[in-house]
Amino acid sequence: MKTNANAETFELGVCYYPEHWPEQLWADDFRRMVETGFTIVRMAEFAWSIFEPQEGVFQFGLFDRAIDLAHSYGLKVILGTPTATPPAWLTERYPEVLNVTYDGVTLQHGSRRHYNYSSPKYRELCARITTQLAQHYNTHPGVAGWQIDNELNCEINVFYSESDHQAFREWVQAKYETLERLNDAWGTVFWNQTYTSWSQVFLTRPTPSPMQPNPHQALDEKRFISDNAISFARIQADILRKVAPSQWVTTNGLFGHLDSHELNDELLDFFSYDSYPQFSTISDDSNEVNPLRDRSWSLSLSVVRSISPNFCIMEQQSGPGGWVNRMDMPSPKPGQMRLWTYQSIAHGADKLLYFRWRTATMGNEIYWHGINDYHNQPNRRVKEAAQVGRELAEAGKHIVGTRNEAKIALLRDYDNEWDGEYDVWYGPFMWQSNKEWFKALQKRHISNDLIYLRSKTTLEDLTPYEVLIYPHPAIMSDATAALLDQYVQQGGTLIFGCRTGYKDTRGQCYMRPFPGAAKDLCGITVEEFTLVKGTRPATSIQWGNDPEALTGADAFNDILHVEEDSVEIMGTYASDYYAGKPAVTRNKRGTGEVWYYGAVFNEQAALKIVDSLNLASPVADWLELPGEVELQIRKSETASYVFLLNYSEEPVTIRLKAQKRDLLTGRTVSGSFTLEGFGVLVLY
Ligand code: GAL
């Protein structure tokens, strides 16, 4: 049985490290947290040496005092299992627990996440510390729940220790049973890679042309890493369920090579995410047209929502961020931290904790600022958090448990994400197309979900959506194509981009005309294709008969050939030797339709399709919004809350044809209304 993330109350809180501060500060800290409107704190996720200073010697004094004190102030506590930071005594005595890089370098004590998931010794020691903690705190009235480890697969998401090679060998053996099947799946006849004994099978290893291992093996390696991370977390989840059954279990994440949907379904009560919207600012790609900047974090939050419709933000950015030598993020401007808080809530957060209460005075994160500065004097970030605290004290009761609604979804899947990480002939396209579609939908205020297609996905999961956009699923099984066909036949609209359907689940190419498994769906074949780069100049697509209606045909061009009478040509290439050939097609099928767009999407092309399909904002009849504002709707059976978030620091005008109230302030909003810079409204 899954516990709802929210239960009845919205929780606002903060991450706190009692072990970083003199004990005489704790009471004042907890008192001020309550004053700020906080109800929950997370502790202990890096404190293994404090609980177990020597192997097998356990002590709980420091955290007993901290938890008791927090509880005496009415705060609930989330306890992290401390397995992301093995103690020095542990790695000294059992060096086999350490992670090893692809090049064979052992990662040593001195930072964090330097362990591997496969070492039987590490699994045993993690099980023991988790059992000790669960036994000690399972009946503590102040402990609400547990966070397993911290950010599985963050910092590093590949593992090449001896135990990992061994575990991988067992994993492939269980998957393929015979070497013949393994050889077949990995296509080892190519370049004489054929295995004649299981002992010859390893995770990918350095090869003469650097980092060029067998691509099918590389795909299986990522599937293994994901399964292995889940099996590592499962040990702790099982212990916590058994020993502390009345406390909930979560973990914070969303990192590479990990099927977070499976992790959540198998082990967690709800998923947690750490939201640092400034990452999108420091990684700003200056070539990008109309970047969404901190608003692009909403796309990540849509992914989180697909894992767990109501979730916890375990760490919400609350100041400038940065490590000593990298990740230097500007300070959020006045109002921006509050905006980010509501960005998370608008997407489904029912618990939210700021990272962190006070900036650390030592270690790698002396520049990763908390809401309090080192000096601990009043500052504007604490005031801003307190404003949020006051607002949510009332508004949180209404928001909690409501769920987002959308009629359009972007589709992704892990196989293509992982295979595409290695395969540059389509992998990078997915990220561009996701971003460009998201921009187009955001600018038109059309809320979208993001769905991961999984082996468990059923037609019922897809039918709530009028439109599904699946940009470049190179890997597509016939079973997936059949499921998508059912969706289309019953009236759905499905949109593909270039490089669709030509690989099987092993990552091998079908001996069929492209788009392979999706050919019947699309009613076209790909006559020819080319990358658009180097000496191949960019071309464009002409939509309909208007020679002015051109959009760029980015990165890759599939030159299409119509196979079925049901296909209509929506756009043609405008130049090069394939000028006039179909670039965009629409196939009427059953009561639905399938679009094939022969290139990588850009915002303009996505908007052309949005217009052709007459897609509009769900609130278009009563609300007019400028492009700077994000719209998200959270609903219950009886209520609907319309979140409006202004990402610009300048005021913007919104126009309402109906009279509404703002849940955060209680004021009435109607007619022409000025929403302040970084302003937020929750209308109902
Ligand atoms: C997260 C991590 C925290 C802290 C924070 C800021 O990824 O869980 O422990 O490191 O980032 O760097």
XYZ file of C-alpha atoms and ligand atoms in Angstrom:
696
model
C 0.000 0.000 0.000
C 1.386 3.354 -0.998
C 1.147 6.145 1.535
C 0.122 9.408 -0.070
C 2.995 11.921 -0.083
C 0.740 14.400 1.473
C -1.566 12.622 3.904
C -3.604 15.610 5.120
C -1.170 18.446 5.548
C 1.220 20.256 3.323
C 4.682 20.138 4.899
C 7.191 22.939 4.529
C 10.605 22.488 6.017
C 14.349 22.500 5.705
C 17.445 20.284 5.647
C 19.408 20.539 8.866
C 22.765 19.142 9.921
C 22.980 19.232 13.754
C 26.425 17.638 13.508
C 27.721 20.777 11.737
C 26.838 23.196 14.538
C 27.535 23.763 18.234
C 24.757 22.132 20.223
C 23.855 25.419 21.924
C 22.560 26.710 18.548
C 20.050 23.899 18.046
C 17.211 25.164 20.236
C 17.321 28.617 18.645
C 17.451 27.022 15.196
C 14.394 24.848 15.830
C 12.502 27.734 17.424
C 13.161 29.949 14.399
C 12.258 27.139 11.987
C 8.827 26.956 13.595
C 8.553 30.763 13.427
C 9.356 30.556 9.713
C 6.389 28.219 9.239
C 8.374 25.009 8.952
C 6.927 21.716 10.140
C 9.535 19.203 8.992
C 13.343 18.782 8.938
C 15.601 16.258 7.234
C 18.694 15.048 9.054
C 21.487 12.487 9.171
C 21.945 11.440 5.546
C 25.725 11.856 5.719
C 26.317 11.004 9.392
C 27.444 7.373 9.340
C 30.619 7.989 11.396
C 28.541 9.628 14.098
C 26.252 6.612 14.395
C 29.016 4.023 13.956
C 32.387 5.566 14.855
C 34.048 2.148 14.743
C 32.934 -1.006 13.038
C 30.094 -2.556 15.015
C 30.048 0.181 17.698
C 26.786 2.128 17.509
C 25.875 5.350 19.255
C 22.817 7.535 18.892
C 23.357 10.296 21.465
C 23.816 13.290 19.166
C 20.841 12.504 16.968
C 18.687 11.408 19.919
C 19.186 14.844 21.406
C 18.630 16.646 18.096
C 15.502 14.658 17.190
C 14.034 14.952 20.695
C 14.637 18.686 20.668
C 13.166 19.152 17.177
C 10.168 17.090 18.268
C 9.760 19.202 21.415
C 9.303 22.187 19.077
C 6.654 20.267 17.141
C 8.876 19.506 14.147
C 8.719 16.173 12.317
C 11.962 14.560 11.251
C 12.934 12.735 8.054
C 15.973 10.544 8.649
C 18.391 9.780 5.856
C 20.167 6.429 5.865
C 23.812 7.516 5.734
C 25.010 5.125 3.037
C 26.063 7.754 0.476
C 29.132 8.477 2.604
C 30.890 5.362 3.922
C 33.223 6.143 6.842
C 37.015 6.180 6.486
C 37.367 3.090 8.706
C 35.079 1.202 6.365
C 36.818 1.951 3.086
C 40.219 1.435 4.696
C 39.288 -2.005 5.938
C 37.167 -3.035 2.944
C 38.584 -1.259 -0.117
C 36.532 -3.554 -2.343
C 33.482 -1.380 -1.572
C 34.996 1.538 -3.500
C 33.865 2.518 -6.961
C 36.270 2.257 -9.889
C 36.174 4.392 -13.030
C 36.000 3.108 -16.595
C 39.752 3.667 -16.832
C 40.344 1.586 -13.725
C 41.027 4.350 -11.210
C 39.740 3.533 -7.732
C 37.766 6.416 -6.218
C 38.973 7.033 -2.693
C 37.657 8.486 0.537
C 37.580 12.304 0.626
C 34.329 13.294 -1.070
C 31.116 11.266 -1.262
C 29.376 8.556 -3.297
C 32.689 6.725 -3.693
C 31.185 3.253 -3.195
C 29.722 0.634 -5.516
C 26.321 -1.070 -5.242
C 27.609 -4.598 -5.863
C 30.094 -5.308 -3.097
C 28.531 -7.954 -0.819
C 30.465 -6.399 2.077
C 29.040 -2.939 1.428
C 25.536 -4.327 1.102
C 26.008 -6.137 4.422
C 27.323 -3.049 6.248
C 24.584 -0.831 4.774
C 21.971 -3.357 5.880
C 23.434 -3.326 9.377
C 23.503 0.457 9.852
C 19.985 0.719 8.382
C 18.717 -1.975 10.760
C 20.352 -0.248 13.726
C 18.795 3.103 12.838
C 15.378 1.621 12.107
C 15.355 -0.316 15.380
C 16.390 2.754 17.314
C 13.950 5.237 15.772
C 11.018 3.073 14.640
C 8.771 4.181 17.487
C 10.033 7.733 17.886
C 6.947 9.966 17.604
C 9.039 12.702 15.980
C 10.317 10.557 13.107
C 7.902 10.681 10.170
C 9.823 8.823 7.507
C 13.069 7.771 5.865
C 15.135 8.828 2.909
C 17.187 5.921 1.531
C 20.816 6.932 0.842
C 21.140 10.306 -0.919
C 20.726 10.880 -4.625
C 21.457 7.422 -6.022
C 23.570 7.777 -9.193
C 24.341 11.454 -8.610
C 27.978 12.584 -9.097
C 28.778 9.279 -10.824
C 26.491 6.773 -12.500
C 28.922 4.165 -13.808
C 30.582 1.441 -11.753
C 33.520 -0.770 -12.714
C 34.772 -2.428 -9.525
C 35.517 -6.143 -9.458
C 32.140 -6.793 -7.785
C 30.363 -4.857 -10.501
C 31.903 -6.952 -13.270
C 30.930 -10.065 -11.326
C 27.373 -8.853 -10.722
C 27.007 -7.852 -14.375
C 28.123 -11.311 -15.465
C 25.425 -12.839 -13.267
C 22.879 -10.362 -14.592
C 23.574 -11.180 -18.266
C 23.616 -14.883 -17.455
C 20.149 -14.609 -15.883
C 18.936 -12.515 -18.827
C 20.282 -14.586 -21.711
C 20.809 -18.030 -20.145
C 23.021 -19.179 -23.012
C 26.132 -17.657 -24.538
C 24.565 -18.141 -27.936
C 21.751 -15.780 -27.010
C 24.150 -13.270 -25.490
C 26.320 -13.344 -28.615
C 23.272 -12.859 -30.753
C 21.935 -9.908 -28.698
C 25.285 -8.149 -28.663
C 26.013 -8.913 -32.313
C 29.423 -10.251 -31.307
C 30.041 -11.779 -34.707
C 30.965 -8.224 -35.692
C 34.719 -7.662 -35.100
C 35.129 -11.161 -33.741
C 33.843 -10.392 -30.251
C 32.234 -13.817 -29.819
C 32.266 -15.104 -26.220
C 32.954 -18.757 -25.592
C 32.835 -18.688 -21.789
C 30.977 -16.515 -19.252
C 34.299 -15.676 -17.624
C 35.121 -13.574 -20.721
C 32.125 -11.298 -20.121
C 32.726 -7.930 -18.438
C 31.152 -4.533 -18.201
C 32.480 -2.322 -20.993
C 36.215 -1.761 -20.661
C 38.708 0.576 -22.305
C 39.187 -0.388 -25.936
C 41.705 0.793 -28.538
C 39.481 3.443 -29.980
C 38.671 5.189 -26.748
C 35.258 4.672 -25.204
C 34.003 2.731 -28.223
C 32.706 -0.473 -26.692
C 30.100 -2.693 -28.286
C 26.909 -0.549 -28.370
C 24.542 -3.404 -27.476
C 26.693 -4.301 -24.491
C 26.735 -0.600 -23.520
C 22.920 -0.557 -23.522
C 22.745 -3.674 -21.355
C 25.320 -2.132 -19.011
C 22.960 0.772 -18.297
C 20.026 -1.570 -17.762
C 22.209 -3.490 -15.323
C 23.300 -0.343 -13.457
C 19.655 0.597 -12.989
C 18.619 -2.863 -11.779
C 21.638 -2.977 -9.508
C 20.924 0.421 -7.930
C 17.339 -0.678 -7.290
C 18.461 -3.961 -5.754
C 20.884 -2.021 -3.508
C 18.088 0.315 -2.374
C 15.726 -2.624 -1.952
C 17.828 -4.015 0.886
C 17.259 -0.839 2.863
C 13.614 -0.473 1.861
C 12.877 -4.046 2.991
C 14.523 -3.414 6.365
C 12.669 -0.143 6.892
C 9.319 -1.719 5.929
C 9.868 -4.576 8.328
C 11.407 -2.760 11.267
C 9.719 0.650 10.998
C 6.380 -0.130 9.339
C 4.589 2.996 10.523
C 7.116 5.390 8.965
C 7.166 6.177 5.250
C 10.040 5.531 2.854
C 11.285 7.710 0.023
C 14.509 8.663 -1.707
C 15.609 11.820 -3.501
C 16.780 11.609 -7.056
C 16.311 11.683 -10.809
C 19.696 10.734 -12.129
C 21.109 8.884 -15.101
C 21.099 5.124 -15.579
C 18.304 4.620 -13.088
C 14.710 3.711 -13.854
C 13.227 5.979 -11.201
C 9.705 4.826 -12.096
C 10.578 1.242 -11.247
C 12.445 2.329 -8.120
C 9.401 4.245 -6.941
C 6.876 1.554 -7.859
C 8.876 -1.193 -6.219
C 10.201 0.459 -3.095
C 8.884 3.874 -2.180
C 5.773 5.498 -0.735
C 6.445 8.522 -2.928
C 9.338 9.986 -4.866
C 11.433 12.961 -3.795
C 13.387 15.392 -5.939
C 16.015 18.039 -5.318
C 15.121 21.172 -7.266
C 17.902 23.602 -8.187
C 16.495 25.728 -11.029
C 19.753 27.699 -11.335
C 21.379 24.667 -12.961
C 19.561 25.720 -16.104
C 21.092 29.175 -15.864
C 24.704 28.095 -15.496
C 24.371 25.543 -18.274
C 22.693 28.076 -20.540
C 23.419 27.297 -24.169
C 23.980 30.676 -25.789
C 22.944 29.282 -29.199
C 19.512 28.454 -27.929
C 16.694 30.593 -29.292
C 14.244 31.875 -26.629
C 15.655 29.868 -23.722
C 13.307 29.202 -20.814
C 16.119 29.469 -18.247
C 14.887 28.686 -14.702
C 11.465 27.915 -16.123
C 12.945 24.967 -18.009
C 13.136 23.240 -14.601
C 9.410 22.731 -14.963
C 10.195 20.053 -17.557
C 12.220 18.136 -14.934
C 9.358 18.585 -12.492
C 7.010 17.090 -15.107
C 9.228 14.017 -15.121
C 9.073 13.839 -11.320
C 5.283 14.064 -11.518
C 5.230 11.132 -13.924
C 6.996 9.023 -11.301
C 4.881 10.123 -8.377
C 1.958 12.513 -8.998
C 2.363 13.999 -5.539
C 5.953 14.196 -4.448
C 8.365 15.722 -1.974
C 10.974 18.329 -2.836
C 13.625 17.166 -0.426
C 15.954 20.034 -1.339
C 14.703 23.306 -2.803
C 17.336 25.832 -3.827
C 17.306 28.657 -1.314
C 20.262 30.812 -2.225
C 23.266 31.101 -4.510
C 24.640 27.620 -5.150
C 28.107 26.335 -5.751
C 30.909 24.124 -4.675
C 34.322 25.557 -3.974
C 35.665 24.836 -7.450
C 32.604 24.456 -9.674
C 28.905 25.110 -10.135
C 28.858 28.816 -9.398
C 25.263 29.964 -9.414
C 24.011 33.514 -9.042
C 21.900 34.543 -6.089
C 18.143 34.308 -6.575
C 16.743 37.825 -6.820
C 14.094 39.005 -4.355
C 10.969 36.931 -4.968
C 12.706 34.313 -7.093
C 13.108 31.719 -4.348
C 9.405 32.041 -3.598
C 8.672 31.658 -7.332
C 10.744 28.434 -7.462
C 8.937 27.154 -4.389
C 5.590 27.576 -6.138
C 7.057 26.159 -9.347
C 7.607 22.900 -7.449
C 4.201 23.062 -5.812
C 2.442 23.899 -9.082
C 3.858 20.637 -10.475
C 2.681 18.431 -7.610
C 4.926 18.867 -4.554
C 3.062 18.224 -1.307
C 6.122 18.468 0.909
C 8.977 20.876 0.314
C 12.198 21.369 2.246
C 14.703 24.114 1.546
C 18.345 23.203 1.204
C 19.601 24.163 3.765
C 18.891 25.972 7.043
C 22.297 27.687 7.244
C 25.220 27.809 4.856
C 28.018 25.436 5.875
C 31.146 27.112 7.181
C 33.385 24.218 6.150
C 33.705 21.664 3.398
C 32.953 21.677 -0.310
C 29.643 23.448 0.071
C 30.660 26.688 1.791
C 29.117 28.488 -1.206
C 25.957 26.388 -1.401
C 23.874 28.843 0.534
C 21.136 28.050 2.955
C 18.363 30.447 3.863
C 20.486 31.668 6.802
C 23.926 33.096 6.146
C 27.028 32.109 8.125
C 26.435 35.091 10.421
C 22.969 33.803 11.374
C 21.489 37.307 11.453
C 18.128 38.152 9.847
C 18.340 38.287 6.030
C 15.950 38.585 3.094
C 15.939 34.867 2.252
C 14.662 33.913 5.695
C 11.998 36.630 5.351
C 10.997 35.275 1.959
C 10.771 31.724 3.344
C 8.631 33.038 6.198
C 6.288 34.670 3.684
C 5.896 31.292 1.965
C 5.385 29.719 5.402
C 2.549 32.126 6.190
C 0.911 31.617 2.797
C 1.066 27.851 2.900
C -0.226 27.593 6.451
C -3.676 28.158 4.952
C -3.270 27.563 1.201
C -1.404 24.286 1.745
C -4.545 22.693 3.190
C -6.352 23.222 -0.101
C -3.495 22.357 -2.415
C -2.369 19.155 -0.723
C -3.437 15.995 -2.546
C -4.700 17.789 -5.667
C -3.272 16.548 -8.953
C -2.127 18.087 -12.197
C -4.155 17.658 -15.305
C -3.030 17.789 -18.924
C -4.374 16.631 -22.262
C -1.012 16.476 -23.992
C 2.003 14.402 -23.079
C 5.577 14.095 -24.210
C 6.641 10.451 -24.349
C 10.037 9.086 -23.400
C 11.457 5.710 -22.475
C 14.579 4.500 -20.723
C 15.874 2.278 -23.545
C 16.126 5.208 -25.942
C 17.472 7.497 -23.235
C 20.270 5.039 -22.412
C 21.020 3.805 -25.917
C 20.844 7.396 -27.175
C 23.462 8.467 -24.663
C 25.964 6.439 -26.667
C 24.403 6.706 -30.135
C 24.964 10.247 -31.410
C 22.880 9.491 -34.507
C 19.710 10.152 -32.534
C 20.336 10.433 -28.767
C 20.947 14.201 -28.535
C 17.887 14.858 -30.718
C 15.503 13.732 -28.001
C 16.673 16.407 -25.566
C 16.428 19.168 -28.159
C 12.971 18.108 -29.311
C 11.662 17.731 -25.757
C 12.889 21.189 -24.917
C 11.532 22.798 -28.091
C 8.117 21.186 -27.732
C 8.040 22.178 -24.076
C 8.826 25.777 -25.029
C 6.099 25.834 -27.675
C 3.510 24.418 -25.269
C 4.627 26.692 -22.444
C 4.401 29.804 -24.605
C 0.837 28.845 -25.552
C -0.010 27.936 -21.931
C -0.897 24.376 -22.825
C -0.057 22.193 -19.848
C 1.654 18.914 -20.657
C 2.508 15.742 -18.828
C 5.585 13.678 -19.497
C 5.061 9.929 -19.710
C 7.686 7.188 -19.733
C 6.609 4.256 -21.895
C 7.426 1.117 -19.946
C 6.630 -2.560 -20.334
C 3.844 -1.962 -17.798
C 2.250 0.892 -19.760
C -1.313 0.123 -20.857
C -3.775 1.743 -23.224
C -5.597 3.162 -20.169
C -2.444 5.109 -19.277
C -2.451 6.755 -22.709
C -6.118 7.400 -23.470
C -6.465 10.431 -21.140
C -4.266 12.319 -23.615
C -5.512 13.850 -26.839
C -1.986 14.213 -28.192
C 1.201 12.230 -27.553
C 4.546 13.529 -28.790
C 7.237 10.861 -29.051
C 10.097 12.687 -30.745
C 12.784 10.171 -31.758
C 12.175 6.635 -30.472
C 14.835 4.861 -32.512
C 14.279 1.725 -30.454
C 10.727 0.507 -30.863
C 9.447 -3.020 -30.410
C 6.485 -4.263 -32.420
C 4.609 -4.571 -29.114
C 5.122 -0.852 -28.395
C 4.022 0.011 -31.938
C 0.892 -2.113 -31.416
C 0.073 -0.299 -28.163
C 0.533 3.071 -29.846
C -1.643 1.892 -32.718
C -4.457 1.055 -30.284
C -4.121 4.561 -28.871
C -4.380 6.072 -32.358
C -7.224 3.839 -33.516
C -9.378 4.995 -30.610
C -8.863 8.640 -31.533
C -5.461 9.725 -30.276
C -3.021 11.942 -32.148
C 0.552 10.687 -32.156
C 3.538 12.732 -33.323
C 6.947 11.314 -34.225
C 10.148 13.007 -35.315
C 13.002 11.676 -37.459
C 14.871 8.479 -36.587
C 11.777 6.649 -35.368
C 11.347 2.912 -35.093
C 14.476 1.558 -36.802
C 16.063 -0.381 -33.917
C 14.907 -3.380 -31.913
C 15.233 -3.595 -28.118
C 18.777 -4.948 -28.427
C 19.695 -1.754 -30.231
C 20.172 -3.606 -33.543
C 18.726 -2.197 -36.776
C 15.707 -3.918 -38.307
C 16.092 -5.116 -41.889
C 12.929 -3.187 -42.802
C 12.258 0.142 -44.460
C 12.323 2.993 -41.942
C 10.449 3.896 -39.784
C 10.664 0.168 -39.050
C 8.218 -0.786 -36.347
C 6.293 2.473 -36.884
C 5.901 2.127 -40.662
C 2.257 1.037 -40.680
C 1.365 3.658 -38.094
C 2.822 6.427 -40.219
C 1.863 5.138 -43.677
C 5.190 6.354 -45.064
C 8.692 5.074 -45.605
C 11.958 6.956 -45.397
C 13.417 7.072 -48.888
C 16.742 8.532 -47.782
C 18.160 10.366 -44.826
C 21.037 12.617 -43.905
C 22.583 14.323 -40.941
C 22.498 18.095 -41.361
C 25.979 19.213 -40.428
C 29.384 20.026 -41.821
C 29.172 20.327 -45.584
C 25.473 19.536 -45.592
C 23.819 22.949 -45.195
C 20.735 23.482 -43.110
C 17.536 23.236 -45.078
C 13.997 24.247 -44.272
C 10.459 22.961 -44.448
C 7.667 24.655 -46.310
C 4.281 24.185 -44.691
C 1.364 24.119 -47.109
C 1.465 26.345 -50.186
C 2.630 29.547 -48.551
C 6.280 30.057 -49.599
C 6.718 32.316 -46.571
C 5.701 29.561 -44.160
C 9.183 28.148 -43.631
C 10.722 26.596 -40.538
C 14.209 25.152 -40.161
C 14.609 21.398 -40.702
C 17.115 20.932 -37.895
C 19.945 18.421 -37.443
C 18.647 15.461 -39.473
C 16.454 15.071 -42.534
C 14.361 12.002 -43.296
C 13.142 12.269 -46.877
C 9.712 10.721 -46.841
C 7.801 8.615 -49.308
C 4.024 8.293 -49.005
C 2.841 4.667 -48.933
C -0.862 4.959 -48.075
C -3.796 6.943 -49.468
C -4.678 8.011 -45.946
C -1.514 10.134 -45.787
C -1.571 13.882 -46.297
C 1.640 15.836 -46.910
C 1.790 18.735 -44.452
C 5.235 20.072 -45.291
C 7.940 19.625 -47.933
C 11.682 20.302 -47.956
C 12.440 23.677 -49.437
C 15.966 23.193 -50.774
C 18.800 20.825 -51.674
C 18.411 17.869 -54.021
C 15.330 16.734 -52.097
C 13.441 20.044 -52.443
C 9.735 19.363 -52.838
C 9.921 15.919 -51.228
C 7.686 15.268 -48.217
C 9.124 16.351 -44.862
C 5.998 16.235 -42.669
C 3.089 13.851 -43.091
C -0.167 13.106 -41.350
C -1.777 9.675 -41.557
C -5.447 9.302 -40.648
C -5.771 5.948 -38.941
C -8.858 4.598 -37.212
C -10.341 7.639 -35.541
C -6.943 9.136 -34.804
C -3.891 10.315 -36.691
C -0.123 9.910 -36.789
C 2.278 12.685 -37.758
C 5.795 12.060 -38.997
C 8.108 15.064 -38.865
C 11.306 14.284 -40.754
C 13.713 16.461 -38.749
C 14.556 17.405 -35.168
C 11.889 19.713 -33.778
C 12.314 23.401 -33.160
C 9.833 25.689 -31.446
C 8.501 27.133 -34.712
C 7.793 23.706 -36.208
C 6.121 22.553 -32.989
C 3.926 25.675 -33.097
C 2.919 24.877 -36.683
C 1.639 21.511 -35.503
C -0.005 23.054 -32.428
C -1.882 25.398 -34.773
C -2.860 22.681 -37.242
C -4.305 20.671 -34.374
C -6.067 23.732 -32.899
C -4.563 23.090 -29.493
C -5.332 25.760 -26.930
C -4.809 26.562 -23.274
C -7.358 24.829 -21.036
C -8.296 28.230 -19.573
C -8.360 30.139 -22.882
C -12.034 31.040 -22.435
C -11.425 33.175 -19.334
C -7.737 33.946 -19.088
C -5.261 35.719 -21.348
C -1.630 35.341 -20.367
C 1.648 36.754 -21.664
C 4.447 34.391 -22.689
C 6.469 35.000 -19.512
C 3.871 33.277 -17.349
C 3.680 29.542 -16.725
C 0.266 27.972 -16.203
C -0.263 24.774 -14.215
C -3.534 23.418 -12.896
C -3.903 21.201 -9.817
C -7.318 19.643 -9.349
C -9.343 17.605 -6.917
C -12.829 16.277 -7.548
C -14.300 19.476 -6.215
C -11.715 22.187 -6.781
C -9.350 23.478 -9.425
C -6.346 25.686 -8.638
C -4.773 27.621 -11.476
C -1.126 28.424 -10.717
C 0.300 31.407 -12.578
C 4.046 31.946 -12.272
C 5.778 35.014 -13.688
C 9.395 34.091 -14.489
C 10.238 37.622 -15.539
C 11.529 40.119 -13.004
C 9.312 42.715 -14.675
C 5.594 43.041 -13.951
C 3.274 41.576 -16.607
C -0.407 42.101 -17.373
C -2.875 39.258 -17.343
C -6.512 39.592 -18.422
C -9.397 37.753 -16.815
C -12.916 37.501 -18.198
C -14.084 35.935 -14.939
C -13.705 36.994 -11.334
C -11.382 34.731 -9.344
C -9.686 34.673 -5.951
C -6.047 34.186 -5.154
C -5.569 31.354 -2.690
C -2.301 32.821 -1.379
C -3.591 36.266 -0.434
C -7.380 35.931 -0.445
C -7.703 38.947 -2.766
C -10.128 39.071 -5.670
C -8.581 39.152 -9.139
C -10.451 40.251 -12.252
C -10.176 42.295 -15.447
C -6.723 43.553 -16.281
C -4.349 42.590 -13.489
C -0.673 43.395 -12.969
C 1.312 40.416 -11.738
C 4.521 41.657 -10.147
C 7.998 40.495 -11.233
C 8.531 36.867 -10.076
C 4.905 37.019 -8.887
C 2.681 34.021 -8.227
C -1.092 33.643 -8.201
C -3.103 30.567 -7.329
C -6.557 31.291 -8.744
C -9.736 29.436 -7.959
C 22.350 17.838 -3.679
C 22.772 17.001 -2.492
C 23.020 17.814 -1.249
C 23.858 18.996 -1.582
C 23.169 19.807 -2.648
C 23.932 21.057 -3.016
O 22.643 17.223 -4.872
O 21.799 16.023 -2.208
O 23.674 17.011 -0.305
O 25.100 18.557 -2.011
O 23.020 19.033 -3.800
O 25.141 20.725 -3.626
